[in-house]
Short mmCIF file of C-alpha atoms and ligand atoms in Angstrom, two decimals:
data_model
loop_
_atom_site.label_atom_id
_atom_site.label_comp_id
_atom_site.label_asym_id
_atom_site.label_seq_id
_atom_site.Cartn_x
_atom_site.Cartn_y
_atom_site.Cartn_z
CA UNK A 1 27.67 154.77 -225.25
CA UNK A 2 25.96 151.93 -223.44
CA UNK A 3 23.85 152.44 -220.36
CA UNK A 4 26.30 152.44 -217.98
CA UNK A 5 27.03 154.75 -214.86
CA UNK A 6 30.36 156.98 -214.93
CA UNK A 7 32.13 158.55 -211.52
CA UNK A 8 34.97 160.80 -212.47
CA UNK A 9 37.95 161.17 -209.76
CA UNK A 10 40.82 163.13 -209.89
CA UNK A 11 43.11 160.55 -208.16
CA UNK A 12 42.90 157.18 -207.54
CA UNK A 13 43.17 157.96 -203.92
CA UNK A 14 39.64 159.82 -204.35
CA UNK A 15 38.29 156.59 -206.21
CA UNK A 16 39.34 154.43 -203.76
CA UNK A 17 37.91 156.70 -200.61
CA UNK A 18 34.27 157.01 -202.64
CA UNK A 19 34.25 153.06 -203.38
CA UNK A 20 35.20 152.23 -199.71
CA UNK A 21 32.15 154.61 -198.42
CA UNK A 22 30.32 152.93 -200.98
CA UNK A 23 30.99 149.42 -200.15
CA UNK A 24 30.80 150.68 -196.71
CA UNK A 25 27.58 152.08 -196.38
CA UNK A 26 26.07 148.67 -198.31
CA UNK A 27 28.19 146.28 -195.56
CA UNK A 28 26.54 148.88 -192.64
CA UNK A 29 22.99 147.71 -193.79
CA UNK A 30 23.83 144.20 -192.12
CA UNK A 31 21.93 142.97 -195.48
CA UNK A 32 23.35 139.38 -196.83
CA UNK A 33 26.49 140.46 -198.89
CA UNK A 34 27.71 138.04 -201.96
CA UNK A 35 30.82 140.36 -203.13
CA UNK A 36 33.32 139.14 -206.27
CA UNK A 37 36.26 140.58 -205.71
CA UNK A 38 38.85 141.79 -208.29
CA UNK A 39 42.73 141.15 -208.47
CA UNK A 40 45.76 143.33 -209.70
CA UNK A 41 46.81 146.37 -208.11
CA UNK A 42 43.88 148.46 -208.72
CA UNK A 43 41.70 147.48 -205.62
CA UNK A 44 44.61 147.33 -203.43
CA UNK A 45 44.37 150.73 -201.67
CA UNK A 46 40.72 150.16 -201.29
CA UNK A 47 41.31 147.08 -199.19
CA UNK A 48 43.76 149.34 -197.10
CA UNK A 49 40.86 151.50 -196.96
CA UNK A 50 38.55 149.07 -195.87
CA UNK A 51 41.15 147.16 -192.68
CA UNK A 52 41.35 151.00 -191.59
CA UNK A 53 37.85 152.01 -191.18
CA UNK A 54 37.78 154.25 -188.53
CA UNK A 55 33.94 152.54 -187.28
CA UNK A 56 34.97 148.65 -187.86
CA UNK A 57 32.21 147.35 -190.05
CA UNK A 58 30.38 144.16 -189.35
CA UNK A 59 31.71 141.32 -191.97
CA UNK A 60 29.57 138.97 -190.80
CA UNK A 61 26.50 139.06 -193.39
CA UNK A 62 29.67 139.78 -196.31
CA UNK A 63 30.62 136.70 -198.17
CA UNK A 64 33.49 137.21 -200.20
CA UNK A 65 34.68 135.24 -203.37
CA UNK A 66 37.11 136.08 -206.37
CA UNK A 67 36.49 136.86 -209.85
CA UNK A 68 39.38 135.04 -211.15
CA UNK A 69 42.34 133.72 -209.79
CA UNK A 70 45.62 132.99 -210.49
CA UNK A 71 47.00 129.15 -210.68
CA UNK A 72 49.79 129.60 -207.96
CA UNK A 73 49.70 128.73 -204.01
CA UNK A 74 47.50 130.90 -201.66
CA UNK A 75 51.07 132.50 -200.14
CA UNK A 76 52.32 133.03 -203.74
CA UNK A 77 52.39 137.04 -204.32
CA UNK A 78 50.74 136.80 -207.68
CA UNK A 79 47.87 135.35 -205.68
CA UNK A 80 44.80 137.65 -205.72
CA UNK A 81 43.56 135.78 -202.54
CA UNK A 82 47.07 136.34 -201.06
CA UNK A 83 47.26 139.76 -201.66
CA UNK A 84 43.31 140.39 -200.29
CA UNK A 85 44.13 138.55 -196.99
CA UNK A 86 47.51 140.57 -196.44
CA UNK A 87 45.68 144.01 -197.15
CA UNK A 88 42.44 143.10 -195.75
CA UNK A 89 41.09 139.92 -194.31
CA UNK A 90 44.18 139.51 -191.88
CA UNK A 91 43.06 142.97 -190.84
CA UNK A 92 39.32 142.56 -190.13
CA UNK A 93 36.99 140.42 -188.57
CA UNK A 94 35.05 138.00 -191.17
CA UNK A 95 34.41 134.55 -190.74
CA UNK A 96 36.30 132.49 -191.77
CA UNK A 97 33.62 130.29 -193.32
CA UNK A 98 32.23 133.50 -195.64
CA UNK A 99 35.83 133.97 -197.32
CA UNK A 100 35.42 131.92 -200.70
CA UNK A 101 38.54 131.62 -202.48
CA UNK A 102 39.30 129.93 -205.51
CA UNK A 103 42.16 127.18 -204.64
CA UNK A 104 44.80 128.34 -207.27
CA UNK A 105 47.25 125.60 -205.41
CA UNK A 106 44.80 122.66 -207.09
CA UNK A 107 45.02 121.41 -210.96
CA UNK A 108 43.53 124.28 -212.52
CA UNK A 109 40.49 122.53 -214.64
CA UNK A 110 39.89 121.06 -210.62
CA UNK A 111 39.90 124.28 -209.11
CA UNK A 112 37.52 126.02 -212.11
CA UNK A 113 35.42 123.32 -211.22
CA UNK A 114 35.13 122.96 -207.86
CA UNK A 115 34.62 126.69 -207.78
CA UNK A 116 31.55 126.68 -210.31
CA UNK A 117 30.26 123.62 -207.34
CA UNK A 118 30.60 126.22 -204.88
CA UNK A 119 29.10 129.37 -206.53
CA UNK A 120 25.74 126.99 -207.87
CA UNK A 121 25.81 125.96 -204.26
CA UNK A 122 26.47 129.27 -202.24
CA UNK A 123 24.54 131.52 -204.65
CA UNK A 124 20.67 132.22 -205.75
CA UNK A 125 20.81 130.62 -209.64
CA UNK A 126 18.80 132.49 -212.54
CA UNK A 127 18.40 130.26 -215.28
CA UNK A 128 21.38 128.02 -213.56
CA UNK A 129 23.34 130.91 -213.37
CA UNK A 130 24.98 131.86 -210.14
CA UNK A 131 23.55 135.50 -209.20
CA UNK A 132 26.31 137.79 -207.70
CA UNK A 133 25.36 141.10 -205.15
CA UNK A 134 28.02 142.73 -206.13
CA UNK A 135 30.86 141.83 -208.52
CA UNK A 136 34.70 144.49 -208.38
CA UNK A 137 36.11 144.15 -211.61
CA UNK A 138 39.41 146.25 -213.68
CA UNK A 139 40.54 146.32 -216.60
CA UNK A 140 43.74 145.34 -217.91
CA UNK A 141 45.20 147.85 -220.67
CA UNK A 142 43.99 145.10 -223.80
CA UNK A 143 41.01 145.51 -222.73
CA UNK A 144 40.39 142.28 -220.19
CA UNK A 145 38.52 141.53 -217.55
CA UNK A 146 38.63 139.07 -214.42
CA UNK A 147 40.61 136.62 -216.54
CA UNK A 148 39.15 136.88 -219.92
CA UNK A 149 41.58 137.95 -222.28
CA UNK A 150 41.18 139.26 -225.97
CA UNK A 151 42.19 135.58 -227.54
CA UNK A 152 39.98 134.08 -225.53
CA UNK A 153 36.35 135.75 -226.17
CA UNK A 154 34.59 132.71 -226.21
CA UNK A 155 35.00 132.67 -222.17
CA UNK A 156 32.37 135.34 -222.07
CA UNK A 157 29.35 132.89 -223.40
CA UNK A 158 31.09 129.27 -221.71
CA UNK A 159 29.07 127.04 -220.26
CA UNK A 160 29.73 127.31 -216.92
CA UNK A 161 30.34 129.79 -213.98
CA UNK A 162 33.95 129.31 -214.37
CA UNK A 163 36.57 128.27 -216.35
CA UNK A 164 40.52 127.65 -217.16
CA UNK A 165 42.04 131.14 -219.34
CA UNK A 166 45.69 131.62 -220.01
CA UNK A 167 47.36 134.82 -219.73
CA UNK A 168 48.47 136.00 -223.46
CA UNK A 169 52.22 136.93 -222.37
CA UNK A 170 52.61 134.78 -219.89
CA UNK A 171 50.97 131.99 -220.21
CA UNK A 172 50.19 131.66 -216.66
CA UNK A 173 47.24 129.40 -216.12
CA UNK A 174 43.90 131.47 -214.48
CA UNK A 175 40.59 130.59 -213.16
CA UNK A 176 38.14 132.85 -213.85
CA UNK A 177 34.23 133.53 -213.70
CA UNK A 178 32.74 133.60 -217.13
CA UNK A 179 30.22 136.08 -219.22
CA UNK A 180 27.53 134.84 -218.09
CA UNK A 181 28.05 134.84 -214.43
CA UNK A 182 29.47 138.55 -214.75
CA UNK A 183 26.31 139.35 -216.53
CA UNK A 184 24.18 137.72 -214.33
CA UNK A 185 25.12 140.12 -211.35
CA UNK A 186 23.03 142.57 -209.61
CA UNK A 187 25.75 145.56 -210.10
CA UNK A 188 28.73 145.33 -211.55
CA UNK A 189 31.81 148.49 -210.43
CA UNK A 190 34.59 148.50 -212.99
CA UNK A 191 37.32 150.69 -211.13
CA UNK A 192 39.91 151.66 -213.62
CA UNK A 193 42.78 154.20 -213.28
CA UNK A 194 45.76 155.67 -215.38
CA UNK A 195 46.47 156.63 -218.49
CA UNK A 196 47.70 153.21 -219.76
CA UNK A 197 43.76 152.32 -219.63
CA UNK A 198 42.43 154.97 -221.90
CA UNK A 199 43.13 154.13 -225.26
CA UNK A 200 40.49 150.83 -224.94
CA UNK A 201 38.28 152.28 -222.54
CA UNK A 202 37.50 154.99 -224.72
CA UNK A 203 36.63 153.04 -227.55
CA UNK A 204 34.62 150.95 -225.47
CA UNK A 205 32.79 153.71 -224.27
CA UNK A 206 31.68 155.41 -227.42
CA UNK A 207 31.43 152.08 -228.94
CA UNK A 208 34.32 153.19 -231.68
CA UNK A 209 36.51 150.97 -233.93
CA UNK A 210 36.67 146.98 -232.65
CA UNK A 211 35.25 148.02 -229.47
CA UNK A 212 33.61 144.21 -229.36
CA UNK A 213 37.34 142.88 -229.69
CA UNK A 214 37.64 143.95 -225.93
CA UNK A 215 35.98 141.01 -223.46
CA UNK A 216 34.74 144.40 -221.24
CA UNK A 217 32.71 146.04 -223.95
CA UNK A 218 30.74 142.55 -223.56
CA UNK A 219 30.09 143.11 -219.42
CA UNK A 220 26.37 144.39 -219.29
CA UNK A 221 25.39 142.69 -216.66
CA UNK A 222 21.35 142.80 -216.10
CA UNK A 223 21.62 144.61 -213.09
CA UNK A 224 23.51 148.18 -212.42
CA UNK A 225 26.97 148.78 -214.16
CA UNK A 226 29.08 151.46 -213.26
CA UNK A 227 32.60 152.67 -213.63
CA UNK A 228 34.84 154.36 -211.53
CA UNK A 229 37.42 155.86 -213.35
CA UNK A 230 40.31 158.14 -212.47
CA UNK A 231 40.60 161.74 -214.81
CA UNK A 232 43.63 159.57 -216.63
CA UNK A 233 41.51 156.94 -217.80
CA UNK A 234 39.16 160.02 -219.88
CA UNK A 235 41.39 162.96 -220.27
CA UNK A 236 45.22 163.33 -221.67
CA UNK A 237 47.43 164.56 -219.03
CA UNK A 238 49.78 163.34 -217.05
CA UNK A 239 49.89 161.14 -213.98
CA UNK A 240 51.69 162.83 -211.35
C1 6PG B 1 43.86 139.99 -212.24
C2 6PG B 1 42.62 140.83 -212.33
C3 6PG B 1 42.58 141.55 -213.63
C4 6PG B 1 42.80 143.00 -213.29
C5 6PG B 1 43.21 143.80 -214.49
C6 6PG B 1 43.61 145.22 -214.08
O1 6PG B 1 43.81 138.89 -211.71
O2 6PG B 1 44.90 140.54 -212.65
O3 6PG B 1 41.50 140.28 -211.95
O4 6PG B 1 41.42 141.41 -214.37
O5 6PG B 1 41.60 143.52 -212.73
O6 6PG B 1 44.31 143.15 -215.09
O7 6PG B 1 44.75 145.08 -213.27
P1 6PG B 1 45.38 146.37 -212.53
O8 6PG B 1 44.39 146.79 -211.50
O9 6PG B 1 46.67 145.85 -211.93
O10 6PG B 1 45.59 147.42 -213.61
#
């Protein structure tokens, strides 16, 4: 297994509580905050968490940004930025200047662009490399991550910070931040829940049969990695 950090939860409710007192307690230092978010439905309860904590925290040293992004409007629901502001940023008190989202609304090489302009601009560079804080990332069930798919492995040594993937089924158009930007990061949280996860993350995590076909396996980011995973992601049994 590759050095990486584990935290076991029964539900994803308890995952979500320990990440938000996690995040928390980093936001409550008032220390300069660059924070990737992730998309899907994993970090959506955290985010609930987050608008509802009982001592408001202070945003205003958090900068927020996506790790990938979905080519639709802003108000689209498949938007990741959407779905943040309804859940979160509508709900707290952040400047509007240190809420980075990728513009999935613009033509999509534009937007991967513009974004890399941004993150070279907004972020400390190693080796030209944007340097995240903090990066949130999931895991899709084959294995993704961000927006780097299985048929598209070659996103996690590109060029630059981001670029233009296509979802496999769907064929939707993404932007997403590439390898080296995820590897660049000072810590990297995967949170992953549910039973439909296990099958890959297992073999990623014991490093068993075509584990380097998954674009996770290939996240070891120079800084801290660790993974928050629900008792479905490790163990059979059944999701109640
Ligand atoms: C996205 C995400 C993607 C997500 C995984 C897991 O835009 O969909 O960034 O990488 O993290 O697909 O999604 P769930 O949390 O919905 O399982």
């Amino acid at each position: 297994m590759y050095p990486a950090q584990l935290h076991l939860f029964a539900t994803p409710e308890a995952l979500a509580r320990a990440f938000a007192a996690e995040l928390a307690r980093e936001i409550a230092t008032g220390r300069p905050l660059h924070l990737a978010l992730s998309g899907g439905s994993t970090p959506q309860r955290l985010f609930q968490l987050l608008a509802a904590a009982e001592e408001p925290l202070d945003w205003t040293a958090v900068h927020l940004y996506w790790g990938d992004e979905r080519c639709v409007a802003p108000d689209h629901g498949e938007s990741n930025y959407g779905v943040t502001r309804k859940l979160l940023l509508d709900r707290i008190d952040i400047p509007a200047a240190n809420v980075h989202r990728i513009r999935g609304e613009a033509p999509p090489a534009e937007a991967a662009q513009n974004y890399g302009d941004l993150l070279r601009q907004a972020l400390p560079t190693n080796d030209g490399v944007p340097v995240f804080d903090w990066i949130l990332l999931g895991m899709g069930s084959d294995g993704h991550t961000a927006s780097i798919f299985p048929h598209q492995m070659e996103l996690l040594r590109a060029e630059g910070p981001c670029a233009l993937a296509v979802h496999p089924d769907s064929g939707q158009r993404r932007v997403s931040l590439t390898g080296p930007v995820l590897n660049a990061a000072r810590r990297v949280s995967f949170l992953i829940t549910g039973a439909s996860k296990r099958a890959v993350f297992t073999k990623i995590l014991h490093r068993q049969n075509e584990w380097e076909t998954y674009p996770t396996a290939h996240i070891q980011p120079s800084g801290q990695l660790e993974f928050y995973l629900d008792q479905f992601v490790l163990h059979e049994g059944e999701e109640k």
